[in-house]
PDB file of C-alpha atoms in Angstrom:
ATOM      1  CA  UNK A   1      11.980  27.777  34.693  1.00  0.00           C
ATOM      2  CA  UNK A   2      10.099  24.886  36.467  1.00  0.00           C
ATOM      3  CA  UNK A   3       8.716  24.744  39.699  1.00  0.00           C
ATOM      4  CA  UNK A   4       9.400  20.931  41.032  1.00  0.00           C
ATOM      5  CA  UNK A   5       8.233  19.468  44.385  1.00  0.00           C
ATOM      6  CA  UNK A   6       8.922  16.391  45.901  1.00  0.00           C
ATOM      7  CA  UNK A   7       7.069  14.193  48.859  1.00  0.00           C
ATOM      8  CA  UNK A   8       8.111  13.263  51.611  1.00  0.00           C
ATOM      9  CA  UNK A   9      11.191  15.821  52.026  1.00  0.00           C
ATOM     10  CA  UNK A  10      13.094  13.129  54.329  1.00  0.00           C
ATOM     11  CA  UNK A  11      12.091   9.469  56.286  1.00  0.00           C
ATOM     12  CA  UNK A  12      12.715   6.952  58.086  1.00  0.00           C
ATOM     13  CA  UNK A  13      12.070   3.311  57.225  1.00  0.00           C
ATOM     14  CA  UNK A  14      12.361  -0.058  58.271  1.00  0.00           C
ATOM     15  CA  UNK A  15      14.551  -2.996  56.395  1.00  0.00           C
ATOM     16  CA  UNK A  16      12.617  -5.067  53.980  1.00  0.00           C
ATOM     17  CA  UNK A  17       9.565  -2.381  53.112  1.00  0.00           C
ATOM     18  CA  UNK A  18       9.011  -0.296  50.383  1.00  0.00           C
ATOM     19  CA  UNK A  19       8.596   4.126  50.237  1.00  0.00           C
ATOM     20  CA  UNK A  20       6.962   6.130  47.389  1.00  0.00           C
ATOM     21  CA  UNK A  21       8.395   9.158  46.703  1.00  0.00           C
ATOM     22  CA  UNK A  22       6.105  11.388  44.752  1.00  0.00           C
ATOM     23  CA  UNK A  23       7.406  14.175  42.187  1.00  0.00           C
ATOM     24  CA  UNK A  24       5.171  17.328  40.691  1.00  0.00           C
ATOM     25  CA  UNK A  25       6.072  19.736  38.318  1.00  0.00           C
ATOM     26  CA  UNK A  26       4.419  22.883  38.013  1.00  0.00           C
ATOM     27  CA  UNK A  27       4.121  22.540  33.871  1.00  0.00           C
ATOM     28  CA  UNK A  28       3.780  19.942  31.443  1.00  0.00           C
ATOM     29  CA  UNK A  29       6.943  18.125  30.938  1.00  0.00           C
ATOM     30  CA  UNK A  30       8.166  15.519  28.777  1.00  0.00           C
ATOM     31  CA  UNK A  31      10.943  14.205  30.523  1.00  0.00           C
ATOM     32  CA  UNK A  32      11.087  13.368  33.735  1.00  0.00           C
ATOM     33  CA  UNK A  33      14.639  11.487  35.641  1.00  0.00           C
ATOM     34  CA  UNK A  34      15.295  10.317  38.560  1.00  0.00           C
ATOM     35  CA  UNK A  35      18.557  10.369  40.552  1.00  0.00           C
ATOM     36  CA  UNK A  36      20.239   8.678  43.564  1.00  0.00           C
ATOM     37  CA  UNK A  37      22.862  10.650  45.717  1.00  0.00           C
ATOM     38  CA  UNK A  38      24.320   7.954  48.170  1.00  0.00           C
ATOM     39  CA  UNK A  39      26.439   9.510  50.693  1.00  0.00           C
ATOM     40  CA  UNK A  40      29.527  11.008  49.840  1.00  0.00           C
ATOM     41  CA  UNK A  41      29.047  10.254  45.873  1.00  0.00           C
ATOM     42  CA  UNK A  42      28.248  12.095  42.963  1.00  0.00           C
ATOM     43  CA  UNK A  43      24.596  11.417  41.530  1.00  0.00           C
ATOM     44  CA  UNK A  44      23.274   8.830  39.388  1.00  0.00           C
ATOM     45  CA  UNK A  45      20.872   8.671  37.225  1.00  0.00           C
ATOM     46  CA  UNK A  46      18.751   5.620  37.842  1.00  0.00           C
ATOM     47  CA  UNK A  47      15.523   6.109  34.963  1.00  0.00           C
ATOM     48  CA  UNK A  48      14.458   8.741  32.738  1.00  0.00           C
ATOM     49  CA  UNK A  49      10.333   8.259  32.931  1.00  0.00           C
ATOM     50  CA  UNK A  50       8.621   9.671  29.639  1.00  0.00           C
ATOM     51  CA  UNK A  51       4.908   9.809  29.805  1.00  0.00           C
ATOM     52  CA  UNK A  52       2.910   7.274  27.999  1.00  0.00           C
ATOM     53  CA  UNK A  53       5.694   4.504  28.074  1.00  0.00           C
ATOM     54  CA  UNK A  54       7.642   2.716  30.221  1.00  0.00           C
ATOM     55  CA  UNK A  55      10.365   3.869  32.264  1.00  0.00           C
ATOM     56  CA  UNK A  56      14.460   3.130  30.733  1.00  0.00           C
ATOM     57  CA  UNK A  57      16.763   2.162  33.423  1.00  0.00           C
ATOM     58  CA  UNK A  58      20.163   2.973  33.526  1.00  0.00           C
ATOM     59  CA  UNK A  59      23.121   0.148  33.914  1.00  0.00           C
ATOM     60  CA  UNK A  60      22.187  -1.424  37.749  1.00  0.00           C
ATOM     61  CA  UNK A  61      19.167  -0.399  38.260  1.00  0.00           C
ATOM     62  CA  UNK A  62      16.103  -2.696  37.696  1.00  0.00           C
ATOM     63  CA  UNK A  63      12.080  -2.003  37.342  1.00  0.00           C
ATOM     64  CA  UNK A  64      11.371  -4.496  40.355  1.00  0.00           C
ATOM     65  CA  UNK A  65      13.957  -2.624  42.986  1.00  0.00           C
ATOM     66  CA  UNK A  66      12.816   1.088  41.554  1.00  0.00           C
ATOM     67  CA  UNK A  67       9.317   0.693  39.985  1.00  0.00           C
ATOM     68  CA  UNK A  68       8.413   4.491  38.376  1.00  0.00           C
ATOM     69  CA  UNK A  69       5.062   5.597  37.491  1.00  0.00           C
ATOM     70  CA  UNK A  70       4.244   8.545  35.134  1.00  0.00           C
ATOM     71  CA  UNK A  71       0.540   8.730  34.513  1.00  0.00           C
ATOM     72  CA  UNK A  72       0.661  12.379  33.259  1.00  0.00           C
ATOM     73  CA  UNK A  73       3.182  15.084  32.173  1.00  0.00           C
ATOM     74  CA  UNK A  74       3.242  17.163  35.686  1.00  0.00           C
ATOM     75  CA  UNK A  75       3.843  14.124  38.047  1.00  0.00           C
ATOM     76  CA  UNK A  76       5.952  11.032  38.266  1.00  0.00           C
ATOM     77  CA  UNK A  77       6.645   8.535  41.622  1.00  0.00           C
ATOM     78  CA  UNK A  78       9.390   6.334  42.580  1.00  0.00           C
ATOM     79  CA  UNK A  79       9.158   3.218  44.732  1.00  0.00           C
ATOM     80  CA  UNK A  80      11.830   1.956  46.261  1.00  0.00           C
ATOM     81  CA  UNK A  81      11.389  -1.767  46.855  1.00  0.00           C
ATOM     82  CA  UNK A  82      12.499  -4.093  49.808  1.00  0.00           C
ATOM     83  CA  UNK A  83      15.024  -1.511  51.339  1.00  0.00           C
ATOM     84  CA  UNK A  84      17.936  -2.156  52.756  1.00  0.00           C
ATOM     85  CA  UNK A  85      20.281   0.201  54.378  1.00  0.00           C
ATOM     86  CA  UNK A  86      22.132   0.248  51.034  1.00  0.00           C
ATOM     87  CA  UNK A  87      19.213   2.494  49.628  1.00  0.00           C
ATOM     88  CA  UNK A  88      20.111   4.855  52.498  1.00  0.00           C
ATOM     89  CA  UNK A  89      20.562   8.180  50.158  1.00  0.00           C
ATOM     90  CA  UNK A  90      19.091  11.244  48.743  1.00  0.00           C
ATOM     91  CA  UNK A  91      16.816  10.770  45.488  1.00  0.00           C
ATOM     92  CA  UNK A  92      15.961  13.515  43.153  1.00  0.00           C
ATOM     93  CA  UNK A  93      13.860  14.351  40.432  1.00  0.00           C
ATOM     94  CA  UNK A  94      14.321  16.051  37.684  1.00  0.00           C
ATOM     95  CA  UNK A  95      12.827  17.713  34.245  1.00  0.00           C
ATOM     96  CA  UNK A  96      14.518  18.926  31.219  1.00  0.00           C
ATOM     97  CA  UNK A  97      13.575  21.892  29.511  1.00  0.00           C
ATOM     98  CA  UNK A  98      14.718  22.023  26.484  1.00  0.00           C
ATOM     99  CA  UNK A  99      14.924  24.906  23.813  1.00  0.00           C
ATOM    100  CA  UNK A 100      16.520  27.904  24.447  1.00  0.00           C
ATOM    101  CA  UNK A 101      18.387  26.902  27.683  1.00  0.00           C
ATOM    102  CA  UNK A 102      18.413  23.379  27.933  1.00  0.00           C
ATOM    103  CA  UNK A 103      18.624  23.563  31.585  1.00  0.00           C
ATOM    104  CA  UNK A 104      17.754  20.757  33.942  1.00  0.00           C
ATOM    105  CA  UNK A 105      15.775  21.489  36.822  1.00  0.00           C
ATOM    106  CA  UNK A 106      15.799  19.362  40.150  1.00  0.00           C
ATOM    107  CA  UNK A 107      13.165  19.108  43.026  1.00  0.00           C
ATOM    108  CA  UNK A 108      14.379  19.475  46.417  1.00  0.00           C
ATOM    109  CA  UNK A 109      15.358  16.071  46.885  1.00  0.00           C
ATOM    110  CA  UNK A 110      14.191  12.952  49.827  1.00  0.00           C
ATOM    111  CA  UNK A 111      16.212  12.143  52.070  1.00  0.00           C
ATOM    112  CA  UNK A 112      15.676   8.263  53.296  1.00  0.00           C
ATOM    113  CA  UNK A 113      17.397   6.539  55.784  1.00  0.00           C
ATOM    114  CA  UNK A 114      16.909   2.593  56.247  1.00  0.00           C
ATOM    115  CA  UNK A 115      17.594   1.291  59.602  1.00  0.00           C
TER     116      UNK A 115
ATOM    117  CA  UNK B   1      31.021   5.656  29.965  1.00  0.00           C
ATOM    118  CA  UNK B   2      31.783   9.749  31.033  1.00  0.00           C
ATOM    119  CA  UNK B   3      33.412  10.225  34.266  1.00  0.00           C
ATOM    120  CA  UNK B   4      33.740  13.605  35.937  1.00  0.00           C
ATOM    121  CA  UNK B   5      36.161  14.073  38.715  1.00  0.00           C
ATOM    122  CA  UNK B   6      35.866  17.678  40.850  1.00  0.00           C
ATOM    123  CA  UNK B   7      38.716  18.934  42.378  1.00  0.00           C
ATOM    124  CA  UNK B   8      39.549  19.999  45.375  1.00  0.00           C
ATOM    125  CA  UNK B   9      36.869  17.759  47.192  1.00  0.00           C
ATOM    126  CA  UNK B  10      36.151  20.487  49.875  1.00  0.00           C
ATOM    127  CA  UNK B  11      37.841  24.467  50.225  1.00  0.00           C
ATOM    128  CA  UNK B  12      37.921  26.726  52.940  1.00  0.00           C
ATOM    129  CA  UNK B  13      38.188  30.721  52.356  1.00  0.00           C
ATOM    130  CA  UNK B  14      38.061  33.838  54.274  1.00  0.00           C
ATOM    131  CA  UNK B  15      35.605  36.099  53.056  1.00  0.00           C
ATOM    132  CA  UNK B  16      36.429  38.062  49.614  1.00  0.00           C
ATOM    133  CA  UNK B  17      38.307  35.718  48.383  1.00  0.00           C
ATOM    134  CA  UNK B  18      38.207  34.976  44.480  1.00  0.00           C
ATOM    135  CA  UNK B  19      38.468  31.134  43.904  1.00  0.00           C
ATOM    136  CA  UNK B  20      38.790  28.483  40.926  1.00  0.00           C
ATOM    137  CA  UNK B  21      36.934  25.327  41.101  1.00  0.00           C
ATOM    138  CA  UNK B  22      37.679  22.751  38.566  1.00  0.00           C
ATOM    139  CA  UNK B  23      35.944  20.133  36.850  1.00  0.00           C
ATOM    140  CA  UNK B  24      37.309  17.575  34.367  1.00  0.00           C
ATOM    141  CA  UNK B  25      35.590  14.863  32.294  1.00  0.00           C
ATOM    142  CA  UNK B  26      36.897  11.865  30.227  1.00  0.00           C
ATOM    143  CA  UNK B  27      34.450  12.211  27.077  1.00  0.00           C
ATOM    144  CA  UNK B  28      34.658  15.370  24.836  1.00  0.00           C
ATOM    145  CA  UNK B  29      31.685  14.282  23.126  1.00  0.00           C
ATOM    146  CA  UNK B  30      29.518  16.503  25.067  1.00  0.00           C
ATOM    147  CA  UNK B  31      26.317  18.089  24.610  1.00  0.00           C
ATOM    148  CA  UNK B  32      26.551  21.031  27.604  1.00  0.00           C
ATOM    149  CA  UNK B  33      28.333  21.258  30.807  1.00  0.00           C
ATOM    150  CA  UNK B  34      26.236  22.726  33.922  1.00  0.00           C
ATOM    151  CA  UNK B  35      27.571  24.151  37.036  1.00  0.00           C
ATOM    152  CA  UNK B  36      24.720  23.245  39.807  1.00  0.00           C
ATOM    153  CA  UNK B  37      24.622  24.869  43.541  1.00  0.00           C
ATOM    154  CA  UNK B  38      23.335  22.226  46.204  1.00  0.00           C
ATOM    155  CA  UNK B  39      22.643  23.142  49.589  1.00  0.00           C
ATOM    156  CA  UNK B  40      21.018  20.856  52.190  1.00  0.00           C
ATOM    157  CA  UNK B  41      17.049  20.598  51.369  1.00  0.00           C
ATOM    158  CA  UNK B  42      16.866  22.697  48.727  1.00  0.00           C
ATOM    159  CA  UNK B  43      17.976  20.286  45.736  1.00  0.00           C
ATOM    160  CA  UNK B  44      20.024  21.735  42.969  1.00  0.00           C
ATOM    161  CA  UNK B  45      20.104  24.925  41.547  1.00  0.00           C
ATOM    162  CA  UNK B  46      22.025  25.824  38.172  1.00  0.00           C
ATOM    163  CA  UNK B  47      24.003  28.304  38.190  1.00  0.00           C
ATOM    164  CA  UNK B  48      25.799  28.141  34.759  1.00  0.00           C
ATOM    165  CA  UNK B  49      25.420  26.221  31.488  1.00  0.00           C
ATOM    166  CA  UNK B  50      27.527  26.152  28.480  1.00  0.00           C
ATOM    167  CA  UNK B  51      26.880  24.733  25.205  1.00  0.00           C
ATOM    168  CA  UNK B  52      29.315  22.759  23.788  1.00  0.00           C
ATOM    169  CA  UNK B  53      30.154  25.453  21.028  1.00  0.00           C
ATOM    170  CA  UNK B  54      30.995  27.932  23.488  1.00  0.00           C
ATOM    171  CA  UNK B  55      34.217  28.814  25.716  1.00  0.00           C
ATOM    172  CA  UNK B  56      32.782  30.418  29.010  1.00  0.00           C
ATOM    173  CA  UNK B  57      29.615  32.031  30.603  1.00  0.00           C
ATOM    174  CA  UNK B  58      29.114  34.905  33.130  1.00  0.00           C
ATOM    175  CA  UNK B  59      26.257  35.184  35.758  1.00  0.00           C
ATOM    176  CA  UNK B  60      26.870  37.891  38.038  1.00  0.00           C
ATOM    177  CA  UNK B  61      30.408  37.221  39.834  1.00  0.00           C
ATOM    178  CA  UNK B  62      30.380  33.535  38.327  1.00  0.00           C
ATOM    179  CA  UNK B  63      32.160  32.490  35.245  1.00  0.00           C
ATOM    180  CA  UNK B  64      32.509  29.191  33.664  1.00  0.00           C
ATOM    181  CA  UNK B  65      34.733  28.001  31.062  1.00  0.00           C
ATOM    182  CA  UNK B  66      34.852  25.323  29.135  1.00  0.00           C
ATOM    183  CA  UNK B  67      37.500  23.839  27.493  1.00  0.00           C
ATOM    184  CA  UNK B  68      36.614  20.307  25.220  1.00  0.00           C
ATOM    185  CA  UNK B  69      39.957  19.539  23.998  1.00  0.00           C
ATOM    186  CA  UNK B  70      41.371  18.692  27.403  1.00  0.00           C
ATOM    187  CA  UNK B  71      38.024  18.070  29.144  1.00  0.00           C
ATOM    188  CA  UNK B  72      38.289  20.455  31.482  1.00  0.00           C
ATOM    189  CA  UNK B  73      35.712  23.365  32.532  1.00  0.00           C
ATOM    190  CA  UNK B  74      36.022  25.995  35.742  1.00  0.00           C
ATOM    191  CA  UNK B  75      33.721  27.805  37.814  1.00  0.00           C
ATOM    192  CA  UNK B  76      35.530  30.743  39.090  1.00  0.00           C
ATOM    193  CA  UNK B  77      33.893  32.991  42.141  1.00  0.00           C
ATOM    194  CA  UNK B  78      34.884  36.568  42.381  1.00  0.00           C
ATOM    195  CA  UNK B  79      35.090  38.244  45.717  1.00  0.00           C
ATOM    196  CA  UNK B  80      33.153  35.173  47.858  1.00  0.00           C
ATOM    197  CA  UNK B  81      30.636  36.180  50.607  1.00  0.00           C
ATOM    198  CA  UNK B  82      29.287  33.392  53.195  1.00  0.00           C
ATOM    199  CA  UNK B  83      25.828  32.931  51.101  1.00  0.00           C
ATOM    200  CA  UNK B  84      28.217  31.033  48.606  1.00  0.00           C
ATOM    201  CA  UNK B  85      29.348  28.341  50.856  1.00  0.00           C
ATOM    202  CA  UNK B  86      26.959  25.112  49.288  1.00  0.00           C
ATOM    203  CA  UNK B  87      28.441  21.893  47.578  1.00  0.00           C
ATOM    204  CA  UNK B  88      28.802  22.916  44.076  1.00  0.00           C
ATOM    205  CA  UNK B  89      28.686  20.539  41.346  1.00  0.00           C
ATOM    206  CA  UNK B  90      29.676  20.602  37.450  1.00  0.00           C
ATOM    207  CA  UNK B  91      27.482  17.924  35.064  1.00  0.00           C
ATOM    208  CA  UNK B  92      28.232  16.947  31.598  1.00  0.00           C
ATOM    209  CA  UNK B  93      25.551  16.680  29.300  1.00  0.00           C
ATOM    210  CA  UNK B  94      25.074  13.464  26.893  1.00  0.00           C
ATOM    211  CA  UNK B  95      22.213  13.742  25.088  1.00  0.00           C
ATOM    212  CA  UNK B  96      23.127  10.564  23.349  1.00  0.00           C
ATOM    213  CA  UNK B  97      20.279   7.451  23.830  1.00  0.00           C
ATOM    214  CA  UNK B  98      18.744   9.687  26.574  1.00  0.00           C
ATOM    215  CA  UNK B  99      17.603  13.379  26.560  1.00  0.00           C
ATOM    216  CA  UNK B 100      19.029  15.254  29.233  1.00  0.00           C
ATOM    217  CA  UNK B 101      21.243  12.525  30.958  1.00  0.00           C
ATOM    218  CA  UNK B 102      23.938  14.192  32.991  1.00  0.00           C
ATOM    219  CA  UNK B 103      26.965  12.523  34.170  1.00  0.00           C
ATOM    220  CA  UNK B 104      27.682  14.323  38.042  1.00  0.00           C
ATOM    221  CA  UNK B 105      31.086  14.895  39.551  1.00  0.00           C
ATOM    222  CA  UNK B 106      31.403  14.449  43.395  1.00  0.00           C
ATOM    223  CA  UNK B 107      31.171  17.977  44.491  1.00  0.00           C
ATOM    224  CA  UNK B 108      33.528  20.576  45.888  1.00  0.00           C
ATOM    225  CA  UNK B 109      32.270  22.020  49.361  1.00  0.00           C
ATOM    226  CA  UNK B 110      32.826  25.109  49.393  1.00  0.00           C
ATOM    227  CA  UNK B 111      32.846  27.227  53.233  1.00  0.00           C
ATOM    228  CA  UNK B 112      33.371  30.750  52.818  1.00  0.00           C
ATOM    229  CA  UNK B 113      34.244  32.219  56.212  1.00  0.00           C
ATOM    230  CA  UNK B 114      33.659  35.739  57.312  1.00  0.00           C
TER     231      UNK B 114
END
């Protein structure tokens, strides 16, 4: 299994700045994703950060809105850019662990709210 | 693009009750299908996966089936208790251009009453 944590667990922020949300796993990982839960919708994958290269965005989702770091294999960050109350949602990171299970592990999530 | 639709959105249950929960996908072309547990704070927490090569999986008084011809899968919950009630949520696994990207339904929220 993976142990995953994720800072800050929830917050509140002002239109038009940005928030960092920090991700740490408790083993070396290759992959690492990130996911948006707006409310009331399913998640979404937004990039899948690999270590050593740059991060591939899915379909709506651009580097200057959601700019990901990954400067080892236990810890990733997501910025989220100029908010609006649009980003309003729960993000998550993730790692997958393949092999025998294939299972995908998730962090606890942060809640943001944009006012 | 794989779409997975979760129905019914929420359920209600006395205590005891078993339960079906279903999950459908447009793409047979999948990898896996997971059954996640989310409750508020804690993230997600898998419950069940199946490969795509196999029919069903058991954890305790879970089982998931999975069904690729007709895109279905179903998490069924034997005799519920209150610690069940949490959002549960099926993904579908395409490991296509992207290790490990799952495609989430919506959720069914699940209150089990005592």
């Amino acid at each position: 299994s993976a142990v995953i944590s994720q800072k800050p667990s929830r917050d509140i922020c002002q239109r038009g700045t940005s928030l960092t949300i920090q991700c740490q796993v408790d083993s070396q990982v290759t992959m690492m994703f990130w996911y948006r839960q707006q409310p009331g919708q399913s998640l979404t994958l937004i990039a899948t950060a690999n270590q050593g290269s740059e991060a591939t965005y899915e379909s709506g989702f651009v580097i200057d809105k959601f700019p990901i770091s990954r400067p080892n294999l236990t810890f990733s960050t997501l910025t989220v850019s100029n908010m609006s109350p649009e980003d309003s949602s729960i993000y998550l990171c993730s790692v997958d662990r393949t092999g025998d299970t294939d299972t995908q592990y998730f962090g606890p999530g942060t809640r943001l709210t944009v006012l | 693009k794989q779409e997975v639709t979760q129905i019914p959105a929420a359920l209600s249950v006395p205590e005891g009750e078993n339960l079906v929960l279903n999950c459908s996908f447009t793409d047979s072309a999948i990898y896996n299908l997971q059954w996640f547990r989310q409750d508020p704070g804690k993230g997600l927490t898998s419950l069940l996966l199946i490969q795509s090569s196999q029919r069903e999986q058991t954890s305790g008084r879970l089982n998931a089936s999975l069904d690729k011809s007709s895109g279905r899968s179903t998490l069924y919950i034997a005799a519920s208790q209150p610690g069940d009630s949490a959002t549960y949520l099926c993904a579908a696994s395409d490991r296509g251009s992207t290790l490990g990207r799952l495609y989430f339904g919506r959720g069914t929220q699940l209150t089990v009453w005592p």
